[in-house]
Amino acid sequence: MDNKKVKSKTAKVLLIIAGTFSIILGIIGIFLPLLPTTPFLLLAAALYSKSSDKFYNWLISNRLLGSFIKNYRDGKGISFQAKFISLTSLWLVMGATIIYAVDEIWLKIGLLIIAISVTIHLLRFPTYSEKKKIKTGSKENLKESVSR
């Protein structure tokens, strides 16, 4: 990332506000399958990198949000668990909306096309397996958890 910081105090404040708003949208995207999480967090990281080392380092090292950015930056993709939760909630919400909330056929078809498109988009990302530490007696072993 380009390390050029903005010099204007007003610009810094605006970038921090925009970055924080982007994080809020990213967090909402964790629970709302149609709102993407990673792009908003990447945007926040870019905005913070231009304005505040403190906010940037907090975001990158955050145990919940930092992994989205690190995994994307390292080319790992999305964990199986995140894909499963995203796709399951996507189809439950879209299915219920299509069946119970929408009467117009053109709108049902539109929602179905959106759901299929988001599914294809998510499935195109690489899937990585998470490594978990498992304690056995007094030793710690790294054991790769295969999520299938």
mmCIF file of C-alpha atoms in Angstrom:
data_model
loop_
_atom_site.group_PDB
_atom_site.id
_atom_site.type_symbol
_atom_site.label_atom_id
_atom_site.label_comp_id
_atom_site.label_asym_id
_atom_site.label_seq_id
_atom_site.Cartn_x
_atom_site.Cartn_y
_atom_site.Cartn_z
ATOM 1 C CA MET A 1 0.000 0.000 0.000
ATOM 2 C CA ASP A 2 1.211 3.508 -0.751
ATOM 3 C CA ASN A 3 2.421 5.037 2.506
ATOM 4 C CA LYS A 4 1.748 8.678 1.600
ATOM 5 C CA LYS A 5 -0.257 10.247 4.398
ATOM 6 C CA VAL A 6 -2.489 13.237 3.897
ATOM 7 C CA LYS A 7 -1.177 16.353 5.591
ATOM 8 C CA SER A 8 -4.399 18.281 6.116
ATOM 9 C CA LYS A 9 -6.023 17.697 9.513
ATOM 10 C CA THR A 10 -9.485 18.077 7.944
ATOM 11 C CA ALA A 11 -8.682 15.467 5.282
ATOM 12 C CA LYS A 12 -7.387 13.074 7.960
ATOM 13 C CA VAL A 13 -10.588 13.430 9.981
ATOM 14 C CA LEU A 14 -12.740 12.882 6.879
ATOM 15 C CA LEU A 15 -10.736 9.786 5.895
ATOM 16 C CA ILE A 16 -11.056 8.376 9.418
ATOM 17 C CA ILE A 17 -14.819 9.010 9.399
ATOM 18 C CA ALA A 18 -15.162 7.364 5.971
ATOM 19 C CA GLY A 19 -13.025 4.428 7.130
ATOM 20 C CA THR A 20 -15.129 3.976 10.250
ATOM 21 C CA PHE A 21 -18.337 4.109 8.201
ATOM 22 C CA SER A 22 -16.829 1.498 5.879
ATOM 23 C CA ILE A 23 -16.073 -0.764 8.866
ATOM 24 C CA ILE A 24 -19.671 -0.416 10.061
ATOM 25 C CA LEU A 25 -20.911 -1.491 6.614
ATOM 26 C CA GLY A 26 -18.421 -4.377 6.625
ATOM 27 C CA ILE A 27 -19.665 -5.578 10.009
ATOM 28 C CA ILE A 28 -23.265 -5.388 8.810
ATOM 29 C CA GLY A 29 -22.135 -7.418 5.795
ATOM 30 C CA ILE A 30 -21.047 -10.254 8.080
ATOM 31 C CA PHE A 31 -24.708 -10.774 8.978
ATOM 32 C CA LEU A 32 -26.369 -9.598 5.760
ATOM 33 C CA PRO A 33 -25.295 -11.843 2.880
ATOM 34 C CA LEU A 34 -25.984 -9.313 0.118
ATOM 35 C CA LEU A 35 -23.636 -6.710 1.625
ATOM 36 C CA PRO A 36 -19.981 -7.648 1.048
ATOM 37 C CA THR A 37 -17.692 -7.585 4.077
ATOM 38 C CA THR A 38 -14.182 -7.785 2.648
ATOM 39 C CA PRO A 39 -14.404 -4.887 0.151
ATOM 40 C CA PHE A 40 -15.623 -2.519 2.873
ATOM 41 C CA LEU A 41 -12.851 -3.624 5.227
ATOM 42 C CA LEU A 42 -10.270 -3.242 2.442
ATOM 43 C CA LEU A 43 -11.585 0.255 1.794
ATOM 44 C CA ALA A 44 -11.331 1.077 5.505
ATOM 45 C CA ALA A 45 -7.748 -0.221 5.581
ATOM 46 C CA ALA A 46 -6.856 1.951 2.570
ATOM 47 C CA LEU A 47 -8.496 5.033 4.118
ATOM 48 C CA TYR A 48 -6.823 4.456 7.482
ATOM 49 C CA SER A 49 -3.437 3.859 5.839
ATOM 50 C CA LYS A 50 -3.652 7.368 4.354
ATOM 51 C CA SER A 51 -4.767 9.030 7.563
ATOM 52 C CA SER A 52 -3.847 7.206 10.777
ATOM 53 C CA ASP A 53 -1.304 4.518 11.644
ATOM 54 C CA LYS A 54 -3.162 3.967 14.931
ATOM 55 C CA PHE A 55 -6.483 3.128 13.241
ATOM 56 C CA TYR A 56 -4.807 1.108 10.460
ATOM 57 C CA ASN A 57 -2.821 -1.032 12.922
ATOM 58 C CA TRP A 58 -5.922 -1.529 15.072
ATOM 59 C CA LEU A 59 -7.908 -2.771 12.065
ATOM 60 C CA ILE A 60 -5.193 -5.075 10.743
ATOM 61 C CA SER A 61 -4.522 -6.577 14.187
ATOM 62 C CA ASN A 62 -8.183 -6.848 15.208
ATOM 63 C CA ARG A 63 -8.891 -10.522 15.911
ATOM 64 C CA LEU A 64 -12.306 -10.462 14.221
ATOM 65 C CA LEU A 65 -11.859 -8.054 11.312
ATOM 66 C CA GLY A 66 -8.135 -8.268 10.598
ATOM 67 C CA SER A 67 -8.353 -11.810 9.244
ATOM 68 C CA PHE A 68 -10.621 -10.717 6.369
ATOM 69 C CA ILE A 69 -7.975 -8.269 5.189
ATOM 70 C CA LYS A 70 -4.971 -10.518 5.835
ATOM 71 C CA ASN A 71 -6.526 -13.508 4.072
ATOM 72 C CA TYR A 72 -7.462 -11.391 1.062
ATOM 73 C CA ARG A 73 -4.046 -9.716 0.949
ATOM 74 C CA ASP A 74 -2.283 -13.101 1.220
ATOM 75 C CA GLY A 75 -4.489 -14.629 -1.500
ATOM 76 C CA LYS A 76 -5.941 -17.288 0.822
ATOM 77 C CA GLY A 77 -9.579 -16.527 0.087
ATOM 78 C CA ILE A 78 -12.489 -17.322 2.387
ATOM 79 C CA SER A 79 -12.778 -20.038 5.026
ATOM 80 C CA PHE A 80 -15.197 -22.891 4.454
ATOM 81 C CA GLN A 81 -17.153 -21.834 7.550
ATOM 82 C CA ALA A 82 -17.576 -18.258 6.280
ATOM 83 C CA LYS A 83 -18.702 -19.511 2.873
ATOM 84 C CA PHE A 84 -21.145 -21.963 4.423
ATOM 85 C CA ILE A 85 -22.692 -19.377 6.745
ATOM 86 C CA SER A 86 -22.888 -16.764 3.979
ATOM 87 C CA LEU A 87 -24.484 -19.072 1.434
ATOM 88 C CA THR A 88 -26.881 -20.634 3.919
ATOM 89 C CA SER A 89 -28.119 -17.275 5.190
ATOM 90 C CA LEU A 90 -28.264 -15.902 1.640
ATOM 91 C CA TRP A 91 -30.520 -18.703 0.415
ATOM 92 C CA LEU A 92 -32.682 -18.744 3.555
ATOM 93 C CA VAL A 93 -33.322 -14.999 3.362
ATOM 94 C CA MET A 94 -33.739 -14.888 -0.419
ATOM 95 C CA GLY A 95 -35.884 -18.024 -0.453
ATOM 96 C CA ALA A 96 -38.204 -16.686 2.238
ATOM 97 C CA THR A 97 -38.401 -13.320 0.485
ATOM 98 C CA ILE A 98 -39.158 -14.888 -2.894
ATOM 99 C CA ILE A 99 -41.779 -17.275 -1.476
ATOM 100 C CA TYR A 100 -43.504 -15.130 1.161
ATOM 101 C CA ALA A 101 -42.778 -11.436 0.616
ATOM 102 C CA VAL A 102 -42.842 -10.816 -3.125
ATOM 103 C CA ASP A 103 -45.822 -11.222 -5.441
ATOM 104 C CA GLU A 104 -44.486 -9.931 -8.764
ATOM 105 C CA ILE A 105 -42.870 -12.631 -10.898
ATOM 106 C CA TRP A 106 -40.295 -10.226 -12.394
ATOM 107 C CA LEU A 107 -39.120 -9.320 -8.883
ATOM 108 C CA LYS A 108 -38.896 -12.992 -7.878
ATOM 109 C CA ILE A 109 -36.789 -13.691 -10.975
ATOM 110 C CA GLY A 110 -34.598 -10.671 -10.211
ATOM 111 C CA LEU A 111 -33.993 -11.816 -6.634
ATOM 112 C CA LEU A 112 -33.220 -15.336 -7.844
ATOM 113 C CA ILE A 113 -30.677 -13.965 -10.346
ATOM 114 C CA ILE A 114 -29.056 -11.896 -7.583
ATOM 115 C CA ALA A 115 -28.862 -14.946 -5.274
ATOM 116 C CA ILE A 116 -27.328 -17.086 -8.025
ATOM 117 C CA SER A 117 -24.838 -14.325 -8.901
ATOM 118 C CA VAL A 118 -23.736 -13.849 -5.289
ATOM 119 C CA THR A 119 -23.395 -17.626 -4.895
ATOM 120 C CA ILE A 120 -21.195 -17.882 -7.996
ATOM 121 C CA HIS A 121 -19.137 -14.917 -6.813
ATOM 122 C CA LEU A 122 -18.526 -16.462 -3.372
ATOM 123 C CA LEU A 123 -17.738 -19.901 -4.768
ATOM 124 C CA ARG A 124 -15.107 -18.441 -7.094
ATOM 125 C CA PHE A 125 -12.995 -17.322 -4.132
ATOM 126 C CA PRO A 126 -10.455 -19.912 -2.985
ATOM 127 C CA THR A 127 -11.408 -21.847 0.141
ATOM 128 C CA TYR A 128 -8.777 -22.254 2.823
ATOM 129 C CA SER A 129 -8.702 -24.514 5.826
ATOM 130 C CA GLU A 130 -8.122 -23.034 9.233
ATOM 131 C CA LYS A 131 -5.347 -24.377 11.451
ATOM 132 C CA LYS A 132 -6.303 -24.948 15.059
ATOM 133 C CA LYS A 133 -4.086 -25.609 18.059
ATOM 134 C CA ILE A 134 -5.044 -28.775 19.896
ATOM 135 C CA LYS A 135 -3.625 -29.488 23.338
ATOM 136 C CA THR A 136 -2.645 -33.076 24.014
ATOM 137 C CA GLY A 137 -1.273 -33.539 27.497
ATOM 138 C CA SER A 138 1.609 -31.116 27.938
ATOM 139 C CA LYS A 139 2.318 -30.692 24.222
ATOM 140 C CA GLU A 140 0.657 -28.421 21.702
ATOM 141 C CA ASN A 141 0.295 -29.774 18.219
ATOM 142 C CA LEU A 142 -0.814 -27.956 15.166
ATOM 143 C CA LYS A 143 -3.489 -29.931 13.479
ATOM 144 C CA GLU A 144 -5.057 -28.838 10.243
ATOM 145 C CA SER A 145 -8.788 -28.961 10.393
ATOM 146 C CA VAL A 146 -10.243 -30.081 7.116
ATOM 147 C CA SER A 147 -13.613 -28.511 6.650
ATOM 148 C CA ARG A 148 -15.651 -30.206 3.995
#
